[in-house]
């Protein structure tokens, strides 16, 4: 149901807020734009005041311009947007009051600033910020009145610029503009959010539905290839198998990403050996590295626990993606994995001597479907989803994925993750109890309602030497068990 204007206003008052990535981007751009405009204006006003009119307040304005320039550089280097905005407000307030104390001509720009400020605040953060902006303008106005009483200079009375009636009607107008603008923005944001949710749901359903027939194609091809097939057909089937597998990887990646973005992916917590997982991935990718004559190795420090609780599948997925990329983008030299325990987390670094990544694309490649260059899909394959998924998985594991690289000088991808230490002996005992040694073929009851899946699973289980009985639904399966 669509929220009424009143509802959305009340919602805002109760701090019901929708955050989006675009909103952060918008805030950053707004602050940067305001900083640039303010510093340019400060220089354009300060320099003529000093040089042409010999007015001492020009030095305050000029100094203010330099201060804003430093703030802009700090912002570019990573100072947080909100802190930057607060510093801008305080410094601008001080600047205006100082100038007002020294000369009259500042009345007009100050009145404009008092008007514009609540609107900037509103654009920046919404309704409550707008209210904050009105409070700020109000305090600045009071500051002007106080200066009026205590300034040693001859002043034009502020009452000539701002009368009480004008002030009140002015604030009511801003309040109404703020409320209307905010309600419109809320609606736009919730529409954007609904569209994003619909997209996520569509992708999740579609990739899930595609997986079933794709598994059928790959599974049946595998079954045929395991028998005796003429060479020519074998080669053609191998191509079908490879293409199908690539397609399945893509479908699985899209499914993972949509689950991660809609917060529907949960991690498992199982006893794992990090060393085993790393060795598995190295063994999987060694043939590719050998083919390219690259050294692929791993250094695992003794501080890394033998066993701990974590999600083995997802950890393997991240390491496979990072080492896979490192091998793919390294024409010669080496790829090394280093694992160590750092600040109660496990840290893993993947170092390569490959083509490296330029500063310009370093942030971009963590977005879905982004590759360093458009020609990469043709040259190296891939879909640009691996890093986006890995970054989100690492965040879910309580860590951070970071990158250091220079174009042409290799890359270092590192990530850390939280783990729960466990008693190795207990795990070993448990495992030894759980593994009964028997040579008898396993009896399997297979329950599957999809004919193709049933056919594939039956064939594979039989190939593994299992005695299989199959049913097409749960009710029939229960009858067999009872
Ligand atoms: P994919 O490998 O499927 O293209 P990823 O999300 O895993 O997708 O990687 C995105 C892009 O990041 C790659 O296409 C490549 O441009 C760049 N990249 C990733 N890892 C490396 C690396 N080790 N060296 C150089 N470039 C890399």
Short mmCIF file of C-alpha atoms and ligand atoms in Angstrom, two decimals:
data_model
loop_
_atom_site.label_atom_id
_atom_site.label_comp_id
_atom_site.label_asym_id
_atom_site.label_seq_id
_atom_site.Cartn_x
_atom_site.Cartn_y
_atom_site.Cartn_z
CA UNK A 1 0.00 0.00 0.00
CA UNK A 2 1.26 3.48 -0.82
CA UNK A 3 1.98 5.69 2.18
CA UNK A 4 0.02 8.94 2.38
CA UNK A 5 1.86 12.24 2.66
CA UNK A 6 1.05 12.43 6.36
CA UNK A 7 2.16 8.85 6.95
CA UNK A 8 5.45 9.40 5.19
CA UNK A 9 6.00 12.64 7.14
CA UNK A 10 5.29 10.85 10.41
CA UNK A 11 7.53 8.03 9.26
CA UNK A 12 10.32 10.51 8.72
CA UNK A 13 9.80 12.02 12.15
CA UNK A 14 10.07 8.57 13.70
CA UNK A 15 13.31 8.09 11.84
CA UNK A 16 11.99 5.63 9.30
CA UNK A 17 14.62 6.09 6.66
CA UNK A 18 15.55 4.32 3.47
CA UNK A 19 19.24 4.21 2.67
CA UNK A 20 20.47 3.39 -0.77
CA UNK A 21 23.89 3.31 -2.39
CA UNK A 22 22.79 6.08 -4.73
CA UNK A 23 21.90 8.24 -1.81
CA UNK A 24 25.46 8.03 -0.46
CA UNK A 25 26.75 8.93 -3.88
CA UNK A 26 24.35 11.85 -4.07
CA UNK A 27 25.46 13.10 -0.63
CA UNK A 28 29.13 12.93 -1.60
CA UNK A 29 28.49 14.80 -4.85
CA UNK A 30 26.43 17.45 -3.10
CA UNK A 31 29.16 18.11 -0.52
CA UNK A 32 31.85 18.25 -3.22
CA UNK A 33 29.76 20.66 -5.32
CA UNK A 34 29.03 22.94 -2.34
CA UNK A 35 32.72 22.95 -1.36
CA UNK A 36 33.83 23.89 -4.86
CA UNK A 37 31.21 26.64 -5.25
CA UNK A 38 31.92 28.05 -1.77
CA UNK A 39 35.71 28.14 -2.23
CA UNK A 40 35.49 29.71 -5.70
CA UNK A 41 33.06 32.35 -4.35
CA UNK A 42 35.34 33.02 -1.37
CA UNK A 43 38.34 33.67 -3.64
CA UNK A 44 36.30 35.71 -6.11
CA UNK A 45 35.02 37.92 -3.25
CA UNK A 46 38.13 37.99 -1.02
CA UNK A 47 40.72 38.96 -3.66
CA UNK A 48 38.87 42.07 -5.02
CA UNK A 49 38.02 43.14 -1.44
CA UNK A 50 41.73 43.14 -0.51
CA UNK A 51 43.21 44.46 -3.77
CA UNK A 52 40.59 46.98 -4.88
CA UNK A 53 38.84 48.14 -1.74
CA UNK A 54 41.60 47.48 0.82
CA UNK A 55 38.91 46.00 3.07
CA UNK A 56 40.40 43.94 5.95
CA UNK A 57 37.44 41.54 5.90
CA UNK A 58 38.76 40.41 2.50
CA UNK A 59 41.52 38.56 4.37
CA UNK A 60 38.93 36.60 6.36
CA UNK A 61 37.14 35.63 3.13
CA UNK A 62 40.41 34.76 1.38
CA UNK A 63 41.49 32.63 4.38
CA UNK A 64 38.08 30.97 4.30
CA UNK A 65 38.64 30.09 0.62
CA UNK A 66 41.98 28.45 1.47
CA UNK A 67 40.39 26.56 4.36
CA UNK A 68 37.68 25.22 2.05
CA UNK A 69 40.29 24.17 -0.47
CA UNK A 70 42.10 22.16 2.23
CA UNK A 71 38.75 20.66 3.26
CA UNK A 72 38.09 19.70 -0.38
CA UNK A 73 41.48 17.93 -0.58
CA UNK A 74 40.79 16.13 2.74
CA UNK A 75 37.40 15.07 1.34
CA UNK A 76 39.05 13.77 -1.83
CA UNK A 77 41.51 11.80 0.34
CA UNK A 78 38.68 10.14 2.24
CA UNK A 79 37.33 12.43 4.99
CA UNK A 80 33.78 11.28 5.72
CA UNK A 81 31.00 13.15 3.92
CA UNK A 82 28.98 13.98 7.03
CA UNK A 83 32.04 15.27 8.95
CA UNK A 84 32.98 17.36 5.95
CA UNK A 85 29.49 18.87 5.80
CA UNK A 86 29.51 19.75 9.52
CA UNK A 87 32.95 21.41 9.22
CA UNK A 88 31.65 23.37 6.22
CA UNK A 89 28.64 24.60 8.23
CA UNK A 90 30.65 25.65 11.26
CA UNK A 91 33.37 27.36 9.23
CA UNK A 92 30.85 29.19 7.03
CA UNK A 93 28.93 30.38 10.11
CA UNK A 94 32.13 31.70 11.74
CA UNK A 95 33.19 33.31 8.48
CA UNK A 96 29.92 35.20 8.05
CA UNK A 97 29.82 36.35 11.66
CA UNK A 98 33.43 37.57 11.49
CA UNK A 99 32.77 39.42 8.25
CA UNK A 100 29.55 40.86 9.63
CA UNK A 101 31.47 42.18 12.63
CA UNK A 102 33.92 43.94 10.31
CA UNK A 103 31.74 45.30 7.51
CA UNK A 104 28.21 45.78 6.21
CA UNK A 105 28.39 44.43 2.68
CA UNK A 106 28.09 40.85 3.88
CA UNK A 107 24.35 41.26 4.64
CA UNK A 108 23.14 40.10 1.28
CA UNK A 109 25.28 36.90 0.95
CA UNK A 110 24.50 36.07 4.57
CA UNK A 111 20.76 36.29 3.93
CA UNK A 112 21.17 34.01 0.90
CA UNK A 113 23.18 31.52 2.94
CA UNK A 114 20.56 31.52 5.70
CA UNK A 115 17.95 30.62 3.06
CA UNK A 116 19.96 28.09 1.17
CA UNK A 117 21.40 26.26 4.12
CA UNK A 118 18.26 24.42 5.33
CA UNK A 119 17.59 23.38 1.73
CA UNK A 120 21.11 21.98 1.39
CA UNK A 121 20.67 20.12 4.67
CA UNK A 122 17.36 18.77 3.49
CA UNK A 123 18.83 17.57 0.21
CA UNK A 124 21.74 16.07 2.07
CA UNK A 125 19.92 14.01 4.65
CA UNK A 126 16.13 14.47 4.60
CA UNK A 127 13.48 15.93 6.79
CA UNK A 128 15.22 15.91 10.16
CA UNK A 129 18.34 17.37 8.60
CA UNK A 130 16.12 20.10 7.13
CA UNK A 131 14.88 20.90 10.63
CA UNK A 132 18.47 20.97 11.84
CA UNK A 133 19.27 23.40 9.02
CA UNK A 134 16.46 25.72 10.08
CA UNK A 135 17.80 25.65 13.66
CA UNK A 136 21.28 26.45 12.38
CA UNK A 137 20.02 29.42 10.33
CA UNK A 138 18.10 30.62 13.35
CA UNK A 139 21.22 30.52 15.58
CA UNK A 140 23.23 32.32 12.94
CA UNK A 141 20.54 35.02 12.82
CA UNK A 142 20.74 35.37 16.62
CA UNK A 143 24.54 35.65 16.25
CA UNK A 144 23.97 38.60 13.94
CA UNK A 145 21.71 40.33 16.46
CA UNK A 146 24.29 39.83 19.20
CA UNK A 147 27.02 41.30 17.00
CA UNK A 148 24.70 44.22 16.42
CA UNK A 149 24.77 45.00 20.14
CA UNK A 150 28.47 44.36 20.81
CA UNK A 151 30.28 45.28 17.57
CA UNK A 152 32.48 48.39 17.98
CA UNK A 153 31.90 49.26 14.28
CA UNK A 154 29.13 51.44 12.83
CA UNK A 155 26.42 49.00 11.69
CA UNK A 156 23.30 49.02 9.53
CA UNK A 157 20.66 47.55 11.86
CA UNK A 158 19.92 43.92 11.06
CA UNK A 159 16.23 44.68 11.55
CA UNK A 160 16.41 46.52 8.22
CA UNK A 161 17.32 43.25 6.53
CA UNK A 162 15.34 40.73 8.53
CA UNK A 163 12.13 41.75 10.24
CA UNK A 164 10.38 39.35 12.62
CA UNK A 165 7.41 38.83 10.25
CA UNK A 166 9.70 38.22 7.31
CA UNK A 167 11.73 35.75 9.36
CA UNK A 168 8.69 33.76 10.51
CA UNK A 169 7.04 33.60 7.06
CA UNK A 170 10.39 32.70 5.58
CA UNK A 171 10.82 29.75 7.96
CA UNK A 172 7.26 28.50 7.44
CA UNK A 173 7.86 28.57 3.67
CA UNK A 174 11.10 26.60 4.05
CA UNK A 175 9.36 24.13 6.36
CA UNK A 176 6.61 23.48 3.78
CA UNK A 177 9.10 23.17 0.90
CA UNK A 178 11.12 20.75 3.04
CA UNK A 179 8.11 18.57 3.84
CA UNK A 180 6.82 18.41 0.26
CA UNK A 181 10.24 17.76 -1.22
CA UNK A 182 10.90 15.06 1.31
CA UNK A 183 7.60 13.29 0.71
CA UNK A 184 8.30 13.29 -3.02
CA UNK A 185 11.80 11.98 -2.46
CA UNK A 186 10.52 9.22 -0.14
CA UNK A 187 8.07 8.11 -2.77
CA UNK A 188 10.72 8.12 -5.49
CA UNK A 189 13.04 6.12 -3.26
CA UNK A 190 10.46 3.54 -2.33
CA UNK A 191 9.55 3.15 -6.01
CA UNK A 192 13.23 2.64 -6.83
CA UNK A 193 13.49 0.13 -4.01
CA UNK A 194 10.39 -1.76 -5.23
CA UNK A 195 11.86 -1.90 -8.73
CA UNK A 196 15.14 -3.22 -7.32
CA UNK A 197 13.30 -5.86 -5.28
CA UNK A 198 11.31 -6.97 -8.34
CA UNK A 199 14.55 -7.28 -10.31
CA UNK A 200 16.17 -9.32 -7.54
CA UNK A 201 13.17 -11.63 -7.30
CA UNK A 202 13.04 -12.10 -11.06
CA UNK A 203 16.77 -12.91 -11.27
CA UNK A 204 16.58 -15.29 -8.31
CA UNK A 205 13.59 -17.19 -9.75
CA UNK A 206 14.95 -17.23 -13.27
CA UNK A 207 18.39 -18.52 -12.32
CA UNK A 208 16.84 -21.11 -10.02
CA UNK A 209 14.58 -22.36 -12.81
CA UNK A 210 17.43 -22.43 -15.32
CA UNK A 211 19.60 -24.52 -13.04
CA UNK A 212 17.38 -27.61 -13.15
CA UNK A 213 17.41 -28.20 -16.94
CA UNK A 214 21.08 -27.17 -17.09
CA UNK A 215 21.97 -29.80 -14.50
CA UNK A 216 20.07 -32.29 -16.69
CA UNK A 217 22.11 -31.37 -19.78
CA UNK A 218 25.44 -31.59 -17.93
CA UNK A 219 24.54 -34.72 -16.00
CA UNK A 220 23.33 -36.68 -19.04
CA UNK A 221 26.40 -35.62 -21.02
CA UNK A 222 28.59 -36.89 -18.18
CA UNK A 223 26.72 -40.19 -18.15
CA UNK A 224 27.15 -40.65 -21.90
CA UNK A 225 30.83 -39.69 -21.69
CA UNK A 226 31.41 -42.28 -18.96
CA UNK A 227 30.44 -45.06 -21.40
CA UNK A 228 32.08 -46.06 -24.68
CA UNK A 229 31.50 -43.38 -27.32
CA UNK A 230 33.15 -42.90 -30.75
CA UNK A 231 35.97 -40.31 -30.63
CA UNK A 232 34.28 -37.71 -32.80
CA UNK A 233 31.07 -37.74 -30.74
CA UNK A 234 33.13 -37.74 -27.53
CA UNK A 235 34.82 -34.49 -28.61
CA UNK A 236 31.49 -32.91 -29.48
CA UNK A 237 29.94 -34.01 -26.20
CA UNK A 238 32.96 -32.67 -24.31
CA UNK A 239 32.20 -29.28 -25.91
CA UNK A 240 28.55 -29.52 -24.84
CA UNK A 241 29.71 -30.38 -21.32
CA UNK A 242 32.18 -27.46 -21.16
CA UNK A 243 29.66 -24.93 -22.47
CA UNK A 244 26.97 -26.25 -20.12
CA UNK A 245 29.33 -26.03 -17.15
CA UNK A 246 30.25 -22.43 -18.02
CA UNK A 247 26.57 -21.59 -18.24
CA UNK A 248 25.91 -23.22 -14.87
CA UNK A 249 28.72 -21.21 -13.24
CA UNK A 250 27.13 -18.04 -14.59
CA UNK A 251 23.66 -19.04 -13.40
CA UNK A 252 24.98 -19.96 -9.95
CA UNK A 253 26.85 -16.65 -9.73
CA UNK A 254 23.71 -14.66 -10.58
CA UNK A 255 21.76 -16.64 -8.00
CA UNK A 256 24.45 -16.05 -5.35
CA UNK A 257 24.59 -12.34 -6.08
CA UNK A 258 20.82 -11.87 -5.92
CA UNK A 259 20.68 -13.83 -2.66
CA UNK A 260 23.52 -11.76 -1.22
CA UNK A 261 21.92 -8.49 -2.30
CA UNK A 262 18.56 -9.41 -0.84
CA UNK A 263 20.26 -10.66 2.36
CA UNK A 264 18.84 -14.15 1.79
CA UNK A 265 22.13 -15.99 1.83
CA UNK A 266 23.02 -17.56 5.15
CA UNK A 267 26.38 -19.03 6.06
CA UNK A 268 26.95 -22.47 7.48
CA UNK A 269 29.12 -23.10 10.51
CA UNK A 270 30.87 -26.44 10.15
CA UNK A 271 34.17 -27.88 11.40
CA UNK A 272 36.66 -27.23 8.61
CA UNK A 273 40.36 -27.47 7.97
CA UNK A 274 41.50 -24.25 6.30
CA UNK A 275 44.69 -26.00 5.22
CA UNK A 276 42.68 -28.73 3.41
CA UNK A 277 40.51 -26.18 1.67
CA UNK A 278 43.55 -24.23 0.44
CA UNK A 279 45.26 -27.41 -0.73
CA UNK A 280 42.11 -28.51 -2.60
CA UNK A 281 41.93 -25.19 -4.47
CA UNK A 282 45.66 -25.27 -5.28
CA UNK A 283 45.32 -28.84 -6.60
CA UNK A 284 42.32 -27.80 -8.72
CA UNK A 285 44.11 -24.85 -10.33
CA UNK A 286 47.63 -26.32 -10.51
CA UNK A 287 47.15 -27.87 -13.98
CA UNK A 288 46.14 -24.46 -15.44
CA UNK A 289 49.10 -22.78 -13.73
CA UNK A 290 51.47 -25.51 -14.96
CA UNK A 291 50.17 -25.10 -18.49
CA UNK A 292 51.02 -21.37 -18.33
CA UNK A 293 54.35 -22.19 -16.61
CA UNK A 294 53.47 -20.16 -13.53
CA UNK A 295 54.51 -21.22 -10.03
CA UNK A 296 51.46 -21.70 -7.82
CA UNK A 297 52.15 -22.17 -4.11
CA UNK A 298 50.74 -21.65 -0.62
CA UNK A 299 52.37 -20.61 2.67
CA UNK A 300 50.22 -21.36 5.68
CA UNK A 301 51.60 -20.04 9.00
CA UNK A 302 51.50 -22.31 12.05
CA UNK A 303 49.21 -19.74 13.78
CA UNK A 304 46.35 -20.83 11.51
CA UNK A 305 44.28 -23.37 13.49
CA UNK A 306 44.05 -26.95 12.18
CA UNK A 307 40.29 -26.97 12.54
CA UNK A 308 37.72 -24.28 13.22
CA UNK A 309 34.07 -23.51 12.58
CA UNK A 310 33.34 -21.66 9.31
CA UNK A 311 31.52 -22.11 5.99
CA UNK A 312 33.70 -24.46 3.89
CA UNK A 313 31.81 -24.04 0.61
CA UNK A 314 31.82 -20.25 0.64
CA UNK A 315 35.44 -20.02 1.81
CA UNK A 316 36.44 -22.32 -1.03
CA UNK A 317 34.40 -20.23 -3.46
CA UNK A 318 36.23 -17.02 -2.46
CA UNK A 319 39.71 -18.58 -2.57
CA UNK A 320 38.97 -20.32 -5.90
CA UNK A 321 37.81 -17.05 -7.43
CA UNK A 322 40.83 -15.05 -6.22
CA UNK A 323 43.43 -17.67 -7.16
CA UNK A 324 41.59 -18.39 -10.43
CA UNK A 325 41.76 -14.68 -11.33
CA UNK A 326 45.42 -14.43 -10.27
CA UNK A 327 46.35 -17.39 -12.49
CA UNK A 328 44.20 -16.06 -15.34
CA UNK A 329 45.75 -12.58 -15.29
CA UNK A 330 49.39 -13.64 -14.74
CA UNK A 331 51.24 -14.39 -17.98
CA UNK A 332 54.49 -15.30 -16.19
CA UNK A 333 56.00 -15.36 -12.71
CA UNK A 334 54.15 -16.70 -9.70
CA UNK A 335 50.94 -16.79 -7.70
CA UNK A 336 51.24 -17.32 -3.96
CA UNK A 337 48.68 -17.66 -1.22
CA UNK A 338 49.67 -16.63 2.33
CA UNK A 339 47.51 -17.48 5.33
CA UNK A 340 48.00 -16.26 8.88
CA UNK A 341 46.08 -15.50 12.07
CA UNK A 342 45.80 -11.76 12.66
CA UNK A 343 43.79 -10.00 15.41
CA UNK A 344 41.64 -13.06 16.15
CA UNK A 345 40.75 -13.39 12.46
CA UNK A 346 42.28 -15.44 9.67
CA UNK A 347 43.89 -13.34 6.99
CA UNK A 348 44.48 -14.69 3.50
CA UNK A 349 46.53 -12.91 0.84
CA UNK A 350 46.75 -13.87 -2.81
CA UNK A 351 49.81 -12.34 -4.42
CA UNK A 352 50.52 -12.43 -8.14
CA UNK A 353 53.05 -11.00 -10.56
CA UNK A 354 50.44 -10.48 -13.27
CA UNK A 355 49.12 -7.63 -15.38
CA UNK A 356 47.99 -5.61 -12.32
CA UNK A 357 45.04 -3.24 -12.08
CA UNK A 358 45.16 0.52 -12.69
CA UNK A 359 43.93 2.95 -10.02
CA UNK A 360 41.08 4.04 -12.24
CA UNK A 361 39.44 0.58 -12.38
CA UNK A 362 40.41 -0.64 -8.90
CA UNK A 363 37.06 0.29 -7.27
CA UNK A 364 34.94 -0.47 -10.29
CA UNK A 365 35.87 -4.15 -10.54
CA UNK A 366 34.06 -4.90 -7.28
CA UNK A 367 30.75 -3.95 -8.91
CA UNK A 368 28.75 -6.74 -10.62
CA UNK A 369 29.52 -7.40 -14.30
CA UNK A 370 32.54 -5.07 -14.27
CA UNK A 371 35.84 -6.00 -15.83
CA UNK A 372 38.96 -3.85 -16.20
CA UNK A 373 38.47 -3.67 -19.94
CA UNK A 374 35.58 -4.43 -22.29
CA UNK A 375 37.87 -6.68 -24.32
CA UNK A 376 38.51 -8.93 -21.27
CA UNK A 377 35.43 -11.11 -21.80
CA UNK A 378 36.68 -11.99 -25.28
CA UNK A 379 40.33 -12.39 -24.23
CA UNK A 380 40.06 -14.05 -20.81
CA UNK A 381 36.39 -15.08 -20.51
CA UNK A 382 34.55 -14.52 -17.24
CA UNK A 383 31.51 -12.43 -16.45
CA UNK A 384 32.76 -9.89 -13.90
CA UNK A 385 30.71 -11.37 -11.06
CA UNK A 386 33.40 -13.20 -9.07
CA UNK A 387 34.81 -10.22 -7.15
CA UNK A 388 31.37 -8.73 -6.46
CA UNK A 389 30.29 -12.04 -4.91
CA UNK A 390 33.57 -12.57 -3.04
CA UNK A 391 33.45 -9.08 -1.54
CA UNK A 392 29.91 -9.58 -0.26
CA UNK A 393 30.66 -13.09 1.05
CA UNK A 394 33.71 -11.84 2.94
CA UNK A 395 31.60 -9.05 4.48
CA UNK A 396 29.05 -11.69 5.54
CA UNK A 397 31.91 -13.59 7.22
CA UNK A 398 32.77 -10.49 9.25
CA UNK A 399 35.79 -9.46 7.19
CA UNK A 400 36.92 -7.17 4.40
CA UNK A 401 38.28 -7.85 0.94
CA UNK A 402 40.91 -5.34 -0.16
CA UNK A 403 43.20 -4.86 -3.10
CA UNK A 404 46.66 -3.39 -3.64
CA UNK A 405 47.88 -3.24 -7.18
CA UNK A 406 49.69 -1.23 -9.81
CA UNK A 407 49.20 -1.63 -13.52
CA UNK A 408 51.87 -3.98 -14.86
CA UNK A 409 53.21 -4.86 -11.39
CA UNK A 410 50.96 -7.61 -10.12
CA UNK A 411 48.18 -7.53 -7.52
CA UNK A 412 47.61 -8.46 -3.89
CA UNK A 413 44.06 -9.36 -2.94
CA UNK A 414 43.67 -9.88 0.81
CA UNK A 415 40.71 -10.72 2.97
CA UNK A 416 40.09 -11.70 6.55
CA UNK A 417 37.21 -13.55 8.19
CA UNK A 418 35.95 -14.45 11.62
CA UNK A 419 36.15 -18.05 12.79
CA UNK A 420 35.25 -20.02 15.90
CA UNK A 421 38.14 -22.10 17.28
CA UNK A 422 37.27 -25.68 18.25
CA UNK A 423 38.94 -28.57 19.98
CA UNK A 424 40.81 -30.64 17.37
CA UNK A 425 40.69 -33.87 19.38
CA UNK A 426 36.90 -33.75 19.73
CA UNK A 427 36.51 -33.31 15.98
CA UNK A 428 38.86 -36.19 15.21
CA UNK A 429 37.01 -38.48 17.64
CA UNK A 430 33.65 -37.45 16.17
CA UNK A 431 34.89 -38.06 12.65
CA UNK A 432 36.29 -41.48 13.53
CA UNK A 433 32.94 -42.48 15.04
CA UNK A 434 31.04 -41.19 12.02
CA UNK A 435 33.04 -43.14 9.46
CA UNK A 436 32.01 -46.79 9.63
CA UNK A 437 34.36 -48.90 7.54
CA UNK A 438 32.32 -51.18 5.29
CA UNK A 439 32.68 -52.68 1.86
CA UNK A 440 28.96 -53.33 1.39
CA UNK A 441 27.33 -51.23 -1.35
CA UNK A 442 25.33 -48.32 0.11
CA UNK A 443 21.55 -48.53 -0.13
CA UNK A 444 20.06 -45.25 -1.33
CA UNK A 445 16.43 -44.15 -1.48
CA UNK A 446 16.23 -41.49 -4.18
CA UNK A 447 13.22 -39.15 -4.13
CA UNK A 448 12.92 -36.76 -7.07
CA UNK A 449 9.90 -35.43 -8.95
CA UNK A 450 11.77 -34.22 -12.00
CA UNK A 451 12.22 -37.01 -14.56
CA UNK A 452 15.46 -35.68 -15.99
CA UNK A 453 17.03 -35.15 -12.57
CA UNK A 454 15.88 -38.62 -11.54
CA UNK A 455 17.48 -40.15 -14.61
CA UNK A 456 20.80 -38.34 -14.03
CA UNK A 457 20.97 -39.03 -10.29
CA UNK A 458 20.08 -42.72 -10.80
CA UNK A 459 22.82 -43.12 -13.39
CA UNK A 460 25.44 -41.42 -11.22
CA UNK A 461 24.57 -43.29 -8.03
CA UNK A 462 24.68 -46.59 -9.89
CA UNK A 463 28.08 -45.64 -11.27
CA UNK A 464 29.25 -45.11 -7.69
CA UNK A 465 28.15 -48.68 -6.90
CA UNK A 466 25.06 -47.80 -4.84
CA UNK A 467 21.92 -49.93 -4.67
CA UNK A 468 19.22 -47.42 -5.56
CA UNK A 469 15.49 -47.44 -5.10
CA UNK A 470 13.63 -44.44 -6.45
CA UNK A 471 10.29 -42.74 -5.81
CA UNK A 472 8.80 -39.59 -7.29
CA UNK A 473 7.32 -38.02 -4.13
CA UNK A 474 7.68 -37.85 -0.38
CA UNK A 475 4.52 -39.84 0.39
CA UNK A 476 5.67 -42.87 -1.62
CA UNK A 477 9.16 -42.55 -0.13
CA UNK A 478 7.72 -42.66 3.41
CA UNK A 479 5.81 -45.84 2.55
CA UNK A 480 9.08 -47.48 1.51
CA UNK A 481 10.80 -46.44 4.75
CA UNK A 482 7.90 -47.67 6.93
P1 LIG B 1 35.86 -12.22 -14.04
O1 LIG B 1 37.17 -12.79 -13.60
O2 LIG B 1 34.80 -13.24 -14.28
O3 LIG B 1 35.98 -11.24 -15.16
P2 LIG B 1 35.85 -10.95 -11.45
O4 LIG B 1 34.79 -10.17 -10.75
O5 LIG B 1 36.42 -12.09 -10.71
O6 LIG B 1 35.24 -11.37 -12.83
O7 LIG B 1 37.00 -9.95 -11.84
C1 LIG B 1 36.66 -8.69 -12.39
C2 LIG B 1 37.83 -8.08 -13.13
O8 LIG B 1 38.86 -7.71 -12.20
C3 LIG B 1 38.53 -9.00 -14.12
O9 LIG B 1 37.84 -9.06 -15.35
C4 LIG B 1 39.87 -8.32 -14.24
O10 LIG B 1 39.75 -7.19 -15.08
C5 LIG B 1 40.12 -7.78 -12.82
N1 LIG B 1 40.98 -8.68 -12.01
C6 LIG B 1 40.56 -9.53 -11.04
N2 LIG B 1 41.62 -10.17 -10.49
C7 LIG B 1 42.73 -9.72 -11.11
C8 LIG B 1 44.14 -9.99 -11.00
N3 LIG B 1 44.61 -10.86 -10.09
N4 LIG B 1 44.98 -9.32 -11.83
C9 LIG B 1 44.51 -8.44 -12.73
N5 LIG B 1 43.20 -8.14 -12.91
C10 LIG B 1 42.31 -8.76 -12.11
#
